[in-house]
Coordinates of C-alpha atoms in Angstrom, one line a residue:
Chain A
M1 CA 30.8 32.2 37.9
R2 CA 31.7 29.8 40.6
K3 CA 35.0 28.3 41.6
A4 CA 35.7 25.6 44.2
F5 CA 39.1 24.2 45.1
G6 CA 38.2 20.8 46.5
S7 CA 35.7 21.4 49.3
K8 CA 36.6 25.1 49.6
I9 CA 34.5 27.5 47.7
A10 CA 36.6 30.5 46.6
V11 CA 33.9 32.2 44.5
R12 CA 30.3 31.3 45.2
N13 CA 28.1 33.2 42.8
L14 CA 29.9 36.0 40.9
S15 CA 27.7 38.0 38.7
L16 CA 28.7 41.4 37.5
S17 CA 29.0 43.6 34.5
V18 CA 31.5 46.4 33.9
A19 CA 30.8 49.1 31.3
R20 CA 33.5 50.0 28.9
G21 CA 35.6 53.1 29.6
Q22 CA 35.3 53.1 33.3
I23 CA 37.5 52.4 36.3
F24 CA 36.0 49.6 38.2
G25 CA 37.0 48.8 41.7
F26 CA 36.7 45.3 43.1
L27 CA 36.7 45.4 46.8
G28 CA 36.6 42.8 49.6
P29 CA 38.6 41.5 52.5
N30 CA 41.4 39.0 52.3
G31 CA 40.3 35.6 51.0
A32 CA 37.0 37.0 49.6
G33 CA 37.8 35.7 46.1
K34 CA 39.0 38.8 44.3
S35 CA 42.1 37.4 42.8
T36 CA 40.4 34.1 41.9
S37 CA 37.7 36.2 40.1
I38 CA 40.2 38.1 38.1
K39 CA 42.1 34.9 37.2
M40 CA 38.8 33.4 36.0
L41 CA 38.2 36.4 33.8
L42 CA 41.7 36.2 32.4
G43 CA 41.5 32.4 31.7
L44 CA 44.2 31.6 34.3
V45 CA 41.7 29.6 36.4
T46 CA 38.9 27.5 35.0
P47 CA 35.5 28.2 36.6
T48 CA 33.8 25.3 38.2
G49 CA 30.6 26.7 36.9
G50 CA 29.3 29.6 34.8
E51 CA 30.9 31.7 32.2
A52 CA 32.0 35.2 31.5
L53 CA 32.3 37.4 28.5
V54 CA 35.3 39.7 28.4
L55 CA 35.3 42.3 25.6
G56 CA 32.5 40.3 24.0
A57 CA 34.5 37.0 23.9
P58 CA 34.5 34.1 26.3
S59 CA 37.0 34.5 29.1
G60 CA 40.4 33.2 28.2
D61 CA 39.9 33.7 24.5
I62 CA 43.4 33.9 23.1
A63 CA 42.8 36.5 20.3
T64 CA 41.0 38.8 22.8
R65 CA 44.1 38.8 25.1
R66 CA 45.8 41.1 22.6
K67 CA 43.5 43.7 23.9
I68 CA 44.0 42.9 27.6
G69 CA 46.8 44.0 30.0
F70 CA 47.3 42.4 33.4
L71 CA 49.4 43.3 36.4
P72 CA 49.5 40.3 38.8
E73 CA 49.6 40.8 42.5
D74 CA 53.2 40.9 43.7
F75 CA 54.7 41.1 40.2
R76 CA 58.0 39.3 39.7
F77 CA 59.9 38.2 36.6
Y78 CA 63.3 36.9 35.5
S79 CA 65.6 38.9 37.6
W80 CA 68.5 38.9 35.1
L81 CA 66.5 41.0 32.6
S82 CA 66.8 44.8 32.4
P83 CA 63.5 46.8 32.4
S84 CA 63.8 47.4 28.6
E85 CA 64.4 43.7 28.0
L86 CA 61.4 42.8 30.1
L87 CA 59.2 45.3 28.2
Y88 CA 60.5 44.0 24.8
L89 CA 59.7 40.4 25.8
H90 CA 56.2 41.3 26.9
G91 CA 55.5 43.5 23.9
R92 CA 56.6 40.7 21.6
L93 CA 54.5 38.2 23.5
A94 CA 51.5 40.6 23.2
G95 CA 51.9 40.4 19.4
M96 CA 53.7 43.7 18.7
T97 CA 56.3 44.1 16.0
P98 CA 59.9 44.5 17.2
S99 CA 60.1 48.1 15.9
R100 CA 56.8 49.1 17.5
V101 CA 57.9 47.7 20.9
R102 CA 61.3 49.5 20.7
E103 CA 59.4 52.7 19.9
R104 CA 57.2 52.3 23.0
I105 CA 59.8 51.3 25.6
P106 CA 61.3 54.7 26.3
A107 CA 57.9 56.4 26.7
L108 CA 56.7 53.6 29.0
L109 CA 59.8 53.7 31.2
D110 CA 59.3 57.4 31.4
L111 CA 55.6 57.0 32.3
V112 CA 56.4 54.8 35.3
G113 CA 59.4 56.8 36.3
L114 CA 62.0 54.2 35.7
T115 CA 64.1 55.9 33.0
P116 CA 67.0 56.5 35.4
H117 CA 67.0 52.8 36.2
R118 CA 66.8 51.4 32.6
D119 CA 70.3 49.8 32.7
K120 CA 69.8 48.1 36.1
R121 CA 68.7 44.4 36.4
L122 CA 65.4 43.5 37.9
R123 CA 67.3 41.8 40.8
D124 CA 68.4 45.2 41.9
F125 CA 64.9 46.6 41.9
S126 CA 62.9 47.3 45.1
K127 CA 59.4 46.0 45.4
G128 CA 57.9 49.3 44.4
M129 CA 60.1 49.5 41.3
L130 CA 59.0 45.9 40.3
Q131 CA 55.4 47.1 40.7
R132 CA 56.1 50.0 38.4
I133 CA 57.7 47.8 35.7
G134 CA 54.9 45.3 36.1
L135 CA 52.4 48.1 35.4
A136 CA 54.4 49.1 32.3
Q137 CA 54.3 45.6 30.9
A138 CA 50.6 45.6 31.4
L139 CA 50.3 48.8 29.3
I140 CA 53.0 48.1 26.6
H141 CA 50.5 47.1 23.9
E142 CA 47.9 49.8 24.7
P143 CA 45.2 47.4 25.8
E144 CA 41.5 48.1 25.8
L145 CA 41.0 46.4 29.1
I146 CA 43.5 46.5 32.0
F147 CA 43.3 44.2 35.1
L148 CA 45.3 45.5 38.0
D149 CA 45.6 43.3 41.1
E150 CA 46.8 45.4 44.0
P151 CA 48.8 47.8 41.8
T152 CA 49.8 50.1 44.6
S153 CA 51.1 47.4 47.0
G154 CA 54.7 48.2 47.9
L155 CA 54.5 51.7 46.5
D156 CA 55.4 54.8 48.5
P157 CA 53.0 57.8 48.4
M158 CA 54.6 59.2 45.3
G159 CA 54.3 55.9 43.5
R160 CA 50.7 55.6 44.5
R161 CA 50.0 59.0 43.1
L162 CA 51.8 58.1 39.9
V163 CA 49.7 54.9 39.6
R164 CA 46.5 56.8 40.2
D165 CA 47.4 59.3 37.4
I166 CA 48.3 56.5 35.0
I167 CA 45.0 54.7 35.7
R168 CA 43.1 57.9 35.0
A169 CA 45.1 58.6 31.8
Q170 CA 44.2 55.1 30.7
R171 CA 40.5 55.8 31.2
D172 CA 40.9 59.1 29.4
R173 CA 42.3 57.3 26.3
G174 CA 39.2 55.1 26.4
A175 CA 40.5 52.0 28.2
T176 CA 38.6 50.1 30.9
V177 CA 40.4 49.5 34.1
F178 CA 39.5 46.6 36.5
L179 CA 41.1 47.3 39.8
N180 CA 41.6 45.1 42.8
S181 CA 42.7 47.0 45.8
H182 CA 42.8 47.0 49.6
L183 CA 43.6 50.7 49.7
L184 CA 40.1 52.1 49.9
S185 CA 41.2 55.7 49.9
E186 CA 42.9 55.1 46.6
V187 CA 39.9 53.4 45.1
E188 CA 37.7 56.2 46.3
V189 CA 39.5 58.9 44.4
T190 CA 40.2 56.7 41.3
C191 CA 37.2 54.5 40.6
D192 CA 33.9 55.3 38.9
Q193 CA 32.1 52.1 40.0
V194 CA 32.9 49.6 42.8
A195 CA 31.6 46.2 43.7
F196 CA 32.0 44.5 47.1
I197 CA 32.7 40.8 47.3
K198 CA 32.4 38.9 50.5
Q199 CA 32.9 35.1 50.9
G200 CA 32.9 34.7 47.2
E201 CA 29.8 36.6 46.4
I202 CA 29.0 40.2 45.3
V203 CA 27.1 41.7 48.1
A204 CA 26.8 45.3 46.9
S205 CA 27.9 47.7 44.2
R206 CA 28.0 51.5 44.1
D207 CA 28.4 54.2 41.5
L208 CA 31.0 56.4 43.2
R209 CA 30.4 59.4 40.8
A210 CA 26.8 59.4 42.0
Q211 CA 27.9 58.6 45.5
S212 CA 29.6 62.0 45.9
Q213 CA 26.2 63.7 45.4
D214 CA 24.0 61.2 47.2
Q215 CA 25.5 60.0 50.5
I216 CA 26.2 63.0 52.8
R217 CA 26.9 62.6 56.5
I218 CA 26.3 65.6 58.7
L219 CA 28.1 66.0 62.0
A220 CA 26.7 68.8 64.2
R221 CA 26.9 70.1 67.8
V222 CA 23.5 71.5 68.9
R223 CA 21.9 72.4 72.2
N224 CA 18.3 72.5 73.1
L225 CA 17.1 70.3 70.2
S226 CA 13.7 69.0 71.2
P227 CA 12.7 65.4 70.7
Q228 CA 9.9 66.6 68.3
A229 CA 12.5 68.5 66.2
L230 CA 14.8 65.5 66.2
A231 CA 11.9 63.3 64.9
G232 CA 11.2 65.9 62.3
L233 CA 14.6 65.4 60.8
A234 CA 13.4 62.1 59.5
Q235 CA 12.0 63.9 56.4
W236 CA 15.6 64.4 55.2
A237 CA 17.6 61.8 57.2
A238 CA 16.2 58.5 58.5
S239 CA 19.2 57.9 60.7
A240 CA 19.4 61.1 62.8
Q241 CA 20.8 60.5 66.2
L242 CA 21.4 62.7 69.2
E243 CA 23.9 61.9 71.9
G244 CA 24.2 64.8 74.3
E245 CA 25.0 67.7 72.1
R246 CA 26.3 65.6 69.3
L247 CA 23.9 65.2 66.3
T248 CA 24.8 62.8 63.4
M249 CA 22.7 62.0 60.4
T250 CA 23.1 60.8 56.9
T251 CA 21.1 62.4 54.1
A252 CA 20.6 61.4 50.5
S253 CA 21.3 64.7 48.8
I254 CA 23.6 67.7 49.3
G255 CA 20.8 69.9 48.1
C256 CA 18.8 69.6 51.3
I257 CA 21.6 70.7 53.7
P258 CA 20.5 74.4 53.8
E259 CA 16.9 73.3 54.6
I260 CA 18.1 71.0 57.4
L261 CA 20.1 73.8 58.9
R262 CA 17.2 76.3 58.7
Y263 CA 14.9 73.7 60.2
I264 CA 17.1 73.1 63.3
V265 CA 17.6 76.8 63.9
A266 CA 13.9 77.5 63.5
S267 CA 13.1 74.8 66.0
G268 CA 14.8 76.9 68.6
A269 CA 18.0 74.9 69.0
D270 CA 21.5 76.5 69.2
V271 CA 23.9 75.3 66.6
F272 CA 27.6 75.4 67.4
E273 CA 28.9 73.2 64.6
F274 CA 27.4 71.9 61.3
T275 CA 29.7 69.9 59.1
P276 CA 28.5 68.0 56.1
E277 CA 30.9 65.3 54.8
R278 CA 30.8 62.6 52.2
V279 CA 30.4 59.1 53.5
S280 CA 33.8 57.5 53.0
L281 CA 34.2 54.3 51.1
E282 CA 35.9 52.9 54.2
D283 CA 32.7 53.5 56.2
L284 CA 30.7 52.0 53.4
F285 CA 33.0 49.0 53.3
M286 CA 32.9 48.4 57.0
K287 CA 29.1 48.7 56.9
I288 CA 28.8 46.2 54.1
M289 CA 31.3 43.8 55.4
G290 CA 30.1 44.0 59.0
E291 CA 32.4 42.7 61.7
D292 CA 33.7 39.9 59.5
R293 CA 37.4 40.8 58.8
G294 CA 37.8 38.2 56.2
L295 CA 40.6 36.4 58.1
Chain B
M1 CA 55.8 32.7 17.0
G2 CA 55.0 32.7 20.7
A3 CA 56.8 29.4 21.2
W4 CA 60.0 30.8 19.5
I5 CA 59.9 33.9 21.7
M6 CA 59.6 31.6 24.8
A7 CA 62.4 29.4 23.5
G8 CA 64.7 32.4 23.1
V9 CA 64.1 33.7 26.6
T10 CA 64.3 30.2 28.1
F11 CA 67.6 29.5 26.4
R12 CA 69.0 32.8 27.8
E13 CA 67.5 31.9 31.2
A14 CA 69.0 28.5 31.2
A15 CA 72.4 29.8 29.9
R16 CA 72.5 32.2 32.8
K17 CA 72.2 29.5 35.5
K18 CA 75.3 29.0 37.5
L19 CA 74.7 25.3 37.4
L20 CA 75.3 25.2 33.7
W21 CA 78.6 27.0 34.0
T22 CA 79.5 24.8 37.0
A23 CA 78.7 21.7 34.8
L24 CA 80.8 23.2 32.0
L25 CA 83.7 23.8 34.4
A26 CA 83.4 20.3 35.7
G27 CA 83.3 19.1 32.1
V28 CA 86.5 21.1 31.2
A29 CA 88.2 19.7 34.4
F30 CA 87.1 16.2 33.3
L31 CA 88.5 16.7 29.8
A32 CA 91.8 17.8 31.2
L33 CA 91.9 14.7 33.4
F34 CA 90.8 12.5 30.6
S35 CA 93.4 13.9 28.3
T36 CA 96.1 13.3 30.9
G37 CA 94.9 9.7 31.6
L38 CA 94.7 8.8 27.9
H39 CA 98.1 10.3 27.2
Y40 CA 99.8 8.1 29.8
Q41 CA 97.8 5.1 28.7
V42 CA 99.0 5.5 25.1
K43 CA 102.5 6.0 26.4
D44 CA 102.5 2.8 28.5
L45 CA 100.9 0.8 25.8
T46 CA 103.5 2.0 23.3
H47 CA 106.3 0.7 25.5
S48 CA 104.6 -2.7 26.2
S49 CA 104.1 -5.7 24.0
V50 CA 100.3 -5.7 24.1
P51 CA 98.8 -7.0 20.8
P52 CA 97.2 -4.3 18.6
L53 CA 93.8 -5.8 19.0
I54 CA 93.9 -5.6 22.8
R55 CA 95.6 -2.2 22.7
N56 CA 92.7 -0.9 20.6
Q57 CA 90.2 -2.5 22.9
L58 CA 91.8 -0.9 26.0
L59 CA 91.9 2.6 24.3
S60 CA 88.3 2.2 23.1
A61 CA 87.3 1.3 26.7
M62 CA 89.0 4.5 27.9
L63 CA 87.1 6.5 25.3
Q64 CA 83.9 4.9 26.5
V65 CA 84.8 6.1 30.0
G66 CA 85.0 9.6 28.6
F67 CA 81.6 9.4 26.9
Y68 CA 80.1 7.8 30.0
A69 CA 81.2 10.9 32.0
V70 CA 79.7 13.2 29.4
D71 CA 76.5 11.3 29.6
L72 CA 76.4 11.5 33.4
L73 CA 77.2 15.2 33.4
A74 CA 74.6 16.0 30.7
V75 CA 71.9 14.0 32.5
I76 CA 72.6 15.7 35.9
M77 CA 72.7 19.1 34.2
T78 CA 69.5 18.5 32.4
I79 CA 67.5 17.5 35.5
L80 CA 68.9 20.2 37.8
T81 CA 68.6 23.1 35.4
S82 CA 65.1 22.3 34.2
I83 CA 63.6 21.1 37.5
D84 CA 62.1 24.4 38.6
T85 CA 61.3 26.0 35.3
L86 CA 57.5 25.2 35.4
S87 CA 56.8 24.4 39.0
G88 CA 58.9 27.3 40.2
E89 CA 57.3 29.8 37.9
I90 CA 53.8 28.5 38.7
A91 CA 54.6 28.8 42.5
S92 CA 56.1 32.3 42.2
G93 CA 53.3 33.6 39.9
T94 CA 55.9 34.5 37.2
I95 CA 53.9 32.4 34.7
Q96 CA 50.8 34.6 35.1
A97 CA 52.2 37.6 33.2
I98 CA 53.1 35.2 30.4
A99 CA 50.0 33.0 30.3
T100 CA 47.7 36.0 29.9
K101 CA 49.4 37.1 26.7
P102 CA 47.9 36.1 23.4
I103 CA 49.7 32.8 23.2
S104 CA 48.5 29.3 23.9
R105 CA 49.7 27.4 26.9
W106 CA 51.1 24.7 24.6
Q107 CA 53.3 27.4 23.0
I108 CA 54.6 28.4 26.4
L109 CA 55.5 24.8 27.3
I110 CA 56.9 23.8 23.9
G111 CA 58.9 27.1 23.8
K112 CA 60.4 26.5 27.2
W113 CA 61.2 22.9 26.2
M114 CA 62.9 24.0 23.0
G115 CA 64.9 26.6 24.9
F116 CA 66.3 23.9 27.3
A117 CA 66.7 21.4 24.4
G118 CA 68.9 24.0 22.7
M119 CA 71.0 24.6 25.8
I120 CA 71.4 20.8 26.3
A121 CA 72.4 20.3 22.7
A122 CA 75.0 23.0 23.0
Y123 CA 76.4 21.4 26.2
I124 CA 76.5 17.9 24.7
A125 CA 78.1 19.2 21.5
V126 CA 80.9 20.8 23.5
M127 CA 81.5 17.9 25.8
F128 CA 81.0 15.1 23.3
G129 CA 83.1 17.0 20.8
G130 CA 85.7 17.5 23.4
V131 CA 86.0 13.8 24.2
T132 CA 86.0 12.8 20.5
F133 CA 88.7 15.4 19.8
V134 CA 90.9 14.3 22.7
G135 CA 90.5 10.6 21.6
R136 CA 91.5 11.4 18.1
W137 CA 94.3 13.8 19.0
I138 CA 96.0 11.7 21.7
A139 CA 95.2 8.1 20.9
A140 CA 94.2 8.3 17.3
I141 CA 91.0 6.5 18.1
A142 CA 87.4 7.5 17.2
P143 CA 84.0 6.2 18.1
R144 CA 82.5 3.8 15.5
H145 CA 79.3 5.8 15.1
A146 CA 79.9 9.1 16.8
F147 CA 76.8 10.9 15.5
R148 CA 74.5 8.1 16.5
G149 CA 76.1 7.9 19.9
G150 CA 75.8 11.7 20.4
M151 CA 72.2 11.7 19.3
L152 CA 71.3 8.9 21.6
I153 CA 72.8 10.7 24.6
F154 CA 70.9 13.8 23.5
L155 CA 67.7 11.8 23.2
E156 CA 68.3 10.5 26.8
C157 CA 68.6 14.0 28.0
L158 CA 65.5 15.1 26.1
L159 CA 63.6 12.2 27.7
L160 CA 64.6 13.3 31.2
L161 CA 63.8 17.0 30.3
T162 CA 60.3 15.9 29.2
I163 CA 59.8 14.0 32.4
T164 CA 60.8 17.1 34.5
F165 CA 58.4 19.2 32.4
C166 CA 55.5 16.6 32.8
S167 CA 56.1 16.3 36.5
G168 CA 56.6 20.1 36.9
T169 CA 53.1 20.8 35.6
R170 CA 51.7 18.9 38.5
F171 CA 54.1 18.9 41.4
S172 CA 56.4 21.2 43.4
T173 CA 60.0 21.6 42.5
L174 CA 61.2 19.3 45.3
T175 CA 58.7 16.5 44.4
N176 CA 59.6 16.9 40.7
G177 CA 63.3 16.4 41.5
V178 CA 62.6 13.3 43.5
I179 CA 60.5 11.9 40.7
A180 CA 63.0 12.6 37.9
L181 CA 66.0 11.4 39.8
G182 CA 64.1 8.5 41.2
L183 CA 63.1 7.3 37.7
H184 CA 66.6 7.7 36.3
G185 CA 67.9 5.9 39.4
I186 CA 65.6 2.9 38.6
A187 CA 66.9 2.9 35.0
F188 CA 70.5 3.2 36.1
I189 CA 70.3 0.3 38.6
G190 CA 68.2 -1.7 36.2
G191 CA 70.7 -1.2 33.5
W192 CA 73.6 -2.6 35.6
L193 CA 71.4 -5.5 36.8
E194 CA 70.7 -6.4 33.2
Q195 CA 74.4 -6.3 32.3
I196 CA 75.4 -8.4 35.3
G197 CA 72.6 -10.8 34.5
A198 CA 73.7 -11.2 30.9
A199 CA 77.3 -11.7 31.9
A200 CA 76.4 -14.2 34.7
N201 CA 73.9 -15.9 32.4
S202 CA 71.0 -15.2 34.7
P203 CA 67.8 -14.6 32.6
R204 CA 65.8 -13.5 35.7
L205 CA 68.2 -10.7 36.4
V206 CA 68.1 -9.7 32.7
T207 CA 64.3 -9.6 33.0
V208 CA 64.5 -7.3 36.0
G209 CA 66.8 -5.0 34.0
V210 CA 64.4 -5.0 31.0
V211 CA 61.4 -4.2 33.2
S212 CA 63.4 -1.3 34.7
S213 CA 64.1 0.0 31.2
V214 CA 60.4 -0.2 30.4
I215 CA 59.6 1.8 33.6
M216 CA 62.3 4.4 32.5
P217 CA 64.3 3.9 29.3
S218 CA 66.9 6.6 29.9
E219 CA 69.8 4.3 30.8
A220 CA 69.0 2.0 28.0
L221 CA 69.6 4.8 25.6
W222 CA 73.1 5.3 27.0
R223 CA 73.8 1.6 26.7
R224 CA 72.6 1.7 23.1
A225 CA 74.8 4.8 22.5
S226 CA 77.8 2.9 24.0
V227 CA 77.2 -0.1 21.7
E228 CA 77.0 2.2 18.7
M229 CA 80.3 3.9 19.6
Q230 CA 82.4 0.9 20.4
P231 CA 84.3 -1.2 17.8
S232 CA 82.1 -4.2 16.8
F233 CA 84.5 -6.8 18.3
A234 CA 84.3 -5.1 21.8
R235 CA 81.1 -6.8 22.6
V236 CA 82.5 -10.2 21.9
L237 CA 85.5 -9.7 24.1
Q238 CA 83.6 -8.3 27.0
L239 CA 86.7 -7.0 28.7
T240 CA 85.3 -3.8 30.0
P241 CA 82.2 -2.6 32.0
F242 CA 81.0 -0.9 28.7
A243 CA 81.1 -4.1 26.8
N244 CA 77.3 -4.3 26.9
A245 CA 76.7 -8.0 27.2
S246 CA 73.0 -7.2 26.8
A247 CA 72.5 -4.4 24.3
P248 CA 69.1 -2.7 24.1
S249 CA 67.5 -3.3 20.8
G250 CA 66.2 -0.7 18.2
I251 CA 62.7 -1.3 19.6
M252 CA 63.9 0.1 22.9
I253 CA 64.8 3.4 21.1
V254 CA 61.4 3.5 19.5
Y255 CA 59.9 2.8 22.9
A256 CA 62.0 5.7 24.4
V257 CA 60.7 8.1 21.7
A258 CA 57.1 6.9 22.3
Y259 CA 57.7 7.4 26.1
L260 CA 59.0 10.9 25.5
L261 CA 56.0 11.8 23.2
A262 CA 53.6 10.3 25.8
A263 CA 55.2 12.4 28.6
M264 CA 55.1 15.5 26.4
A265 CA 51.4 14.9 25.6
L266 CA 50.7 14.4 29.3
A267 CA 52.6 17.6 30.2
L268 CA 50.6 19.6 27.5
Y269 CA 47.4 18.2 28.8
Y270 CA 48.1 18.9 32.5
F271 CA 49.5 22.4 31.7
H272 CA 46.5 23.3 29.6
H273 CA 44.0 22.2 32.2
R274 CA 45.6 23.4 35.4
D275 CA 44.8 26.6 37.3
L276 CA 47.7 29.1 37.3

């Protein structure tokens, strides 16, 4: 899909597929086109070119929206409503019967931790509380596909944890979650798959479940490592670098770590530290996005 | 179904606006003032030797003042309460959580329109009923065709409501306000020019007034309502500013309805096609 606002191209060439039942992270700097992409998938924004199938139907299909939940970025709603009234309204708009909505409301308020605040008005809610009730309205009709645009913005650490648990619970019940987020640490522990968008184009995608086994960075402190031995590390890690006593390398598999350690020791080098660690999503993000901060 | 749900929540939203309650308070204050004025007018006329025909004409003019105030309050209240309902919710993103539900955009727009229409109907019923009651109670006079008059005032408000909806799908709240008030301003001035032109026998001035009614027929609806509510001889005597020397024809009402429908069609088209 492609979207241009006048001469400004918001989404250049978006092409992606998300499998059912997974948590998909959509990552990119500010202004990369994440929200516009979500809006095109939801039918809020008409693409300038291209098309998308969402749950097998063209994006924006009204009947399919019964199976879709959406938390917009910076959720806000009529401030005079109570949380229960808001959920009732959204449940009814989602096509639920009055009795079914009433049945669901207490459980949802409990899920997002707002039961003690059920009699307040939204105008008395903090930003974090609005995000929570926004998440609840996205889940009221038990959708098959849930779009969450920055769901943890404005939330304290406890709130983030809660959102993370809710997202996982949704996946466990079989729903697909499409997540836009700036908080890479959150995405890293939540998502199964991620795609990186830069200047309106998907530039990379990663399977994070495989990532944990594949991309391992090793930080070591060694003395007396010969240039020949350093060159020999290329059989496991193409990017081995030695600066003084500091050795860094990235290897493709956790299984070869004992071999690398044995090799270094056998070469006659002294090893003082040897720490394998997973390459963080943030490192990956910075590597993919380069120096462009998206501003 | 979605349209009715939207109508319900919009009615509640509109009914919670302080502006509506301020307009109602202003209306109650006006009714009190109107009752007092009418009371003293009746008292003075009773003690004077004014012929019954002129007496009725004067009391009828006073009643028209009452209805004119109701019309003015209803028009202002309509524009100011509805001005930000679409543009404001589009700008704040509130509309996004609604527009992604399994309801069509036309249902959202029509639902909101119905919610406001209900609120305006209730306001006009209270205020129009109040003036009619006061007229009957204090001066024993009644408008000639009260229902027709009330419905024409309601149609005028619906027309302005539809204009704010149409403009609100395209422009910001502030621009929308300028457009709605500007259009009604043209109609208002044009209406008076037409009246003065007819009284002064100036066909060119009347033409200017008619053209302004074509640009925006809201004020013409009030003038037609006024004609419907006055005694039939009032127009001949032309003793009051509401005598309506040049009364809008039935065609103007048809034109106003067509204008409303065209504005609604345009609003639906714009809202359906715009990015949210």
